[in-house]
Coordinates of C-alpha atoms and ligand atoms in Angstrom, one line a residue:
M12 CA 14.3 8.6 11.1
S13 CA 10.9 10.0 11.7
E14 CA 8.7 8.1 9.3
T15 CA 7.6 4.5 9.6
L16 CA 6.3 2.2 6.9
V17 CA 5.0 -1.3 7.0
M18 CA 6.0 -3.8 4.3
C19 CA 5.3 -7.5 3.8
T20 CA 7.9 -10.0 2.8
P21 CA 7.4 -11.0 -0.9
E22 CA 8.2 -14.7 -1.1
S23 CA 4.5 -15.7 -1.1
F24 CA 3.5 -13.2 -3.7
S25 CA 1.8 -14.8 -6.7
I26 CA -0.8 -14.2 -9.3
N27 CA -3.4 -16.9 -9.5
Y28 CA -6.6 -15.1 -9.8
E29 CA -7.8 -11.9 -11.7
I30 CA -9.5 -9.1 -9.7
N31 CA -8.3 -6.2 -11.7
P32 CA -7.5 -5.6 -15.4
W33 CA -3.7 -5.7 -14.8
M34 CA -3.9 -9.3 -13.6
Q35 CA -5.7 -10.6 -16.7
H36 CA -3.8 -13.4 -18.3
Q37 CA -0.8 -12.9 -15.9
T38 CA -1.2 -16.3 -14.2
G39 CA 2.0 -18.2 -15.0
H40 CA 3.8 -15.0 -16.2
L41 CA 5.2 -13.8 -12.9
S42 CA 8.9 -14.3 -12.1
I43 CA 9.0 -14.7 -8.4
E44 CA 12.8 -14.4 -8.3
L45 CA 12.6 -11.0 -10.1
A46 CA 9.7 -9.9 -7.8
V47 CA 11.7 -10.8 -4.7
A48 CA 14.7 -8.9 -6.1
Q49 CA 12.6 -5.9 -7.0
W50 CA 11.0 -5.9 -3.6
H51 CA 14.4 -6.0 -1.9
R52 CA 15.6 -3.1 -3.9
L53 CA 12.6 -1.1 -2.9
F54 CA 13.1 -2.2 0.7
D55 CA 16.8 -1.2 0.7
L56 CA 16.0 2.2 -0.8
L57 CA 13.2 2.9 1.7
S58 CA 15.3 1.6 4.7
S59 CA 17.7 4.4 4.0
L60 CA 14.9 7.0 4.4
A61 CA 12.4 5.6 6.9
E62 CA 12.0 2.9 9.5
I63 CA 10.5 -0.2 8.0
K64 CA 8.4 -2.7 10.0
L65 CA 7.8 -6.1 8.5
M66 CA 4.8 -8.3 8.2
H67 CA 5.3 -11.9 7.0
G68 CA 3.7 -13.1 3.8
S69 CA 1.3 -16.1 3.6
P70 CA 1.0 -18.5 0.6
L71 CA -2.8 -18.5 1.2
W72 CA -3.0 -14.7 0.6
P73 CA -0.7 -13.8 -2.3
D74 CA -1.8 -10.1 -2.3
L75 CA -0.9 -9.6 1.3
V76 CA 2.3 -8.1 0.0
F77 CA 0.3 -5.0 -0.8
T78 CA 0.3 -3.6 2.7
A79 CA -1.4 -0.3 1.7
N80 CA -4.6 -2.3 1.7
A81 CA -4.4 -3.5 5.3
G82 CA -6.4 -0.6 6.6
L83 CA -6.1 3.1 7.6
P84 CA -3.9 4.1 10.6
L85 CA -5.1 7.0 12.7
T86 CA -1.7 7.7 14.1
R87 CA -2.1 9.9 17.2
E88 CA -5.0 7.8 18.6
K89 CA -3.1 4.6 17.7
K90 CA -6.3 3.3 16.1
F91 CA -6.3 1.2 13.0
I92 CA -9.4 1.0 10.7
L93 CA -9.3 -2.5 9.3
S94 CA -10.0 -3.1 5.6
S95 CA -12.9 -5.3 4.6
F96 CA -12.0 -6.5 1.2
K97 CA -14.4 -6.7 -1.8
H98 CA -13.1 -9.9 -3.2
P99 CA -13.1 -13.3 -1.4
Q100 CA -9.6 -13.8 -2.8
R101 CA -8.4 -11.1 -0.3
Q102 CA -10.9 -11.3 2.5
G103 CA -8.7 -13.6 4.6
E104 CA -6.0 -11.0 4.9
K105 CA -8.1 -9.2 7.5
I106 CA -7.4 -11.8 10.3
I107 CA -3.6 -11.4 9.6
N108 CA -3.8 -7.6 9.6
R109 CA -5.8 -7.5 12.8
A110 CA -3.3 -9.8 14.6
W111 CA -0.3 -7.8 13.4
F112 CA -1.7 -4.4 14.4
E113 CA -3.0 -5.6 17.8
D114 CA 0.4 -7.2 18.5
A115 CA 2.0 -3.8 17.7
G116 CA -0.3 -2.1 20.2
W117 CA -2.9 -0.6 17.9
V118 CA -6.7 -0.6 18.7
C119 CA -8.4 -2.1 15.6
I120 CA -11.7 -0.8 14.4
D121 CA -14.1 -2.8 12.3
L122 CA -16.5 -1.0 10.0
P123 CA -20.1 -2.2 10.0
D124 CA -20.9 -5.6 8.3
G125 CA -21.3 -5.2 4.6
A126 CA -19.2 -2.0 4.2
I127 CA -16.3 -2.5 1.7
F128 CA -13.2 -0.5 2.4
E129 CA -9.6 -1.2 1.1
G130 CA -7.6 0.9 3.5
A131 CA -4.9 3.3 2.5
G132 CA -5.3 2.1 -1.1
D133 CA -8.5 4.1 -1.2
A134 CA -8.0 6.7 1.6
L135 CA -5.2 9.2 1.5
F136 CA -4.5 12.2 3.9
D137 CA -3.1 15.3 2.3
S138 CA -0.6 17.6 3.9
S139 CA -3.3 19.7 5.5
G140 CA -5.1 16.8 7.0
R141 CA -8.0 16.3 4.7
L142 CA -8.8 12.7 3.9
W143 CA -9.5 11.9 0.2
V144 CA -11.4 8.7 -0.3
G145 CA -11.8 6.8 -3.6
Y146 CA -14.9 4.7 -4.2
G147 CA -16.5 2.7 -7.0
P148 CA -14.3 -0.2 -8.1
R149 CA -13.4 -1.4 -4.6
S150 CA -14.4 0.7 -1.5
D151 CA -18.1 1.5 -1.7
D152 CA -19.9 4.8 -1.7
T153 CA -21.0 4.6 1.9
I154 CA -17.4 4.8 3.0
K155 CA -17.3 8.5 3.7
A156 CA -20.1 8.2 6.2
H157 CA -18.5 5.2 8.0
L158 CA -15.1 6.9 8.2
A159 CA -16.6 10.1 9.5
Q160 CA -17.6 8.2 12.7
H161 CA -13.9 8.0 13.5
I162 CA -12.3 11.0 11.8
A163 CA -12.9 14.7 12.5
T164 CA -11.0 16.3 9.6
P165 CA -12.8 16.9 6.2
I166 CA -13.4 13.8 4.1
L167 CA -13.6 14.3 0.3
P168 CA -15.1 11.4 -1.7
L169 CA -13.8 10.8 -5.3
K170 CA -15.5 8.6 -7.8
L171 CA -13.1 6.3 -9.7
V172 CA -14.3 5.6 -13.3
D173 CA -11.5 3.7 -15.0
P174 CA -11.3 0.0 -14.0
R175 CA -7.5 0.1 -14.5
F176 CA -7.2 2.7 -11.8
Y177 CA -9.3 0.8 -9.3
H178 CA -7.7 2.1 -6.1
L179 CA -7.3 5.8 -5.3
D180 CA -3.5 5.4 -4.8
T181 CA -3.1 4.2 -8.4
C182 CA -4.2 7.6 -9.8
F183 CA -3.8 10.2 -7.0
C184 CA -0.9 11.1 -4.7
P185 CA -1.0 13.9 -2.2
L186 CA 2.5 15.3 -1.5
P187 CA 4.0 17.5 1.2
D188 CA 3.5 21.3 1.1
G189 CA 0.1 21.2 -0.6
Y190 CA 1.2 19.4 -3.8
A191 CA -0.5 16.4 -5.4
L192 CA -0.2 14.2 -8.5
F193 CA -3.3 13.0 -10.3
L194 CA -4.5 11.3 -13.4
P195 CA -7.6 13.3 -14.6
T196 CA -9.1 10.5 -16.8
A197 CA -9.4 8.2 -13.8
F198 CA -12.1 10.4 -12.1
D199 CA -15.6 11.6 -12.9
E200 CA -16.0 15.3 -13.6
N201 CA -17.1 16.4 -10.1
S202 CA -14.2 14.6 -8.6
C203 CA -11.7 16.3 -11.0
Q204 CA -13.3 19.6 -10.0
L205 CA -12.9 18.8 -6.3
I206 CA -9.3 17.9 -6.7
A207 CA -8.6 21.0 -8.8
N208 CA -10.2 23.2 -6.2
G209 CA -8.4 21.4 -3.4
F210 CA -4.9 21.8 -4.7
G211 CA -5.0 24.8 -7.1
D212 CA -1.7 25.5 -8.9
K213 CA 0.1 22.9 -6.8
L214 CA -1.8 20.1 -8.7
I215 CA 0.3 18.2 -11.2
S216 CA -1.7 16.3 -13.8
L217 CA -0.2 13.2 -15.2
T218 CA -0.3 12.3 -18.9
P219 CA -2.0 9.0 -19.8
E220 CA 1.4 7.4 -20.3
E221 CA 2.5 8.5 -16.8
G222 CA -0.7 7.1 -15.4
L223 CA -0.1 3.7 -17.0
Q224 CA 3.5 3.7 -15.6
F225 CA 1.8 4.1 -12.1
C226 CA 3.6 7.4 -11.6
A227 CA 0.9 8.3 -9.0
N228 CA 1.6 5.1 -7.1
A229 CA 4.5 6.8 -5.4
V230 CA 5.9 6.7 -1.9
C231 CA 6.9 10.1 -0.5
V232 CA 9.3 10.2 2.4
G233 CA 10.3 13.7 3.3
K234 CA 11.0 15.3 -0.1
A235 CA 12.0 12.1 -1.7
I236 CA 9.5 10.5 -4.1
I237 CA 10.0 6.8 -4.9
L238 CA 8.3 5.2 -7.8
N239 CA 8.4 2.5 -10.4
Q240 CA 9.3 4.8 -13.3
T241 CA 9.0 8.5 -14.2
T242 CA 9.2 10.5 -17.3
P243 CA 11.7 13.4 -17.9
R244 CA 8.7 15.8 -18.0
L245 CA 7.4 14.7 -14.6
K246 CA 10.8 14.5 -13.0
K247 CA 11.5 18.0 -14.0
L248 CA 8.2 19.3 -12.7
L249 CA 8.9 17.6 -9.3
V250 CA 12.6 18.6 -9.1
D251 CA 11.7 22.2 -9.9
V252 CA 9.5 22.4 -6.8
G253 CA 12.1 20.8 -4.5
F254 CA 11.4 17.1 -4.6
S255 CA 13.9 14.4 -5.5
V256 CA 12.7 11.5 -7.6
L257 CA 14.0 7.9 -7.3
Q258 CA 13.0 5.2 -9.7
T259 CA 13.1 1.5 -8.8
P260 CA 11.6 -1.0 -11.2
L261 CA 8.6 -3.0 -10.0
S262 CA 7.4 -4.7 -13.2
E263 CA 6.4 -7.9 -11.5
F264 CA 4.1 -6.2 -9.0
M265 CA 2.6 -4.1 -11.9
K266 CA 1.4 -7.4 -13.3
S267 CA -0.8 -7.6 -10.2
G268 CA -1.9 -4.0 -10.5
G269 CA 0.4 -2.6 -7.8
S270 CA 3.6 -0.6 -7.5
A271 CA 5.7 1.3 -4.9
K272 CA 2.9 2.9 -2.8
C273 CA 0.8 -0.3 -2.7
L274 CA 3.8 -2.2 -1.3
T275 CA 4.0 0.1 1.7
L276 CA 1.7 1.4 4.5
S277 CA 2.7 4.6 6.2
L278 CA 2.1 4.7 9.9
D279 CA 2.4 8.4 10.0
G280 CA -1.1 9.4 8.9
W281 CA -2.7 12.7 10.0
S282 CA -4.1 13.1 13.5
T283 CA -7.8 12.7 13.4
R284 CA -9.1 12.7 16.9
H285 CA -12.7 13.9 17.6
D286 CA -12.6 16.5 20.4
Ligands
LIG315 N1 -3.7 -7.5 -6.9 C1 -4.0 -6.5 -5.9 C2 -5.5 -6.2 -5.9 O1 -6.1 -6.2 -7.0 C3 -3.2 -5.3 -6.0 C4 -3.4 -4.3 -4.9 C5 -2.8 -3.0 -5.1 N2 -2.9 -2.2 -4.0 C6 -3.1 -0.8 -4.0 N3 -3.1 -0.2 -2.9 N4 -3.4 -0.2 -5.1 O2 -6.2 -6.0 -4.9

């Protein structure tokens, strides 16, 4: 298996604060038993396709389960740009993320004080090595300049304008062979244009309904796309261009504003060395 993903055990996941619209009024409405079962189904599915490395959850940091937000791996250099979270409710995750990555032999990089960056939730490499970064609701608009200190490939900033799609990975998903999924209404006009120019006729626009099912929050391993739920329309579009689509329900994590992609962190990012 050539791909490696980091996941975090789900037993300490909970919803007891509100930092995105999906979490509103969800305190007390989470079934942890169902969440754990859904996480294990996702884990089992992904284990058959990729190597999974595990972090351990902490009751102090219930959103730690969303490993996409730990940081951004620069794979060839084995460097890891640590996230600095916007909300105090997640800021303590940084210490845990640093310890885990250092133990695993990665060199951790801190962005300057005050910079807000939420990792692979807001920074996604496409199949030609460009890095697309989302800013606005979480990561701030200085992020491109900070990341450019460490990354030589082009960095394209995208402004997120719908609070429900507060991380880039909730509304945009680069796929192999130049394809990408995106939800147009989640971006400002310039950003839509940038995405349209960047992917041409390999860009697949999601309907509002698909956006709300978090169809863009998909994990892609090889040609397999794993997501919470798809529609017959989207499935056909993807199958017609050679992908397979696997659904696995993640309703309990959706209550926290996360789905398949948020629950994983790929360690196989693009090479980004300056030389
Ligand atoms: N409740 C978490 C938050 O609001 C969900 C994070 C989802 N992660 C992601 N990569 N989109 O921060």
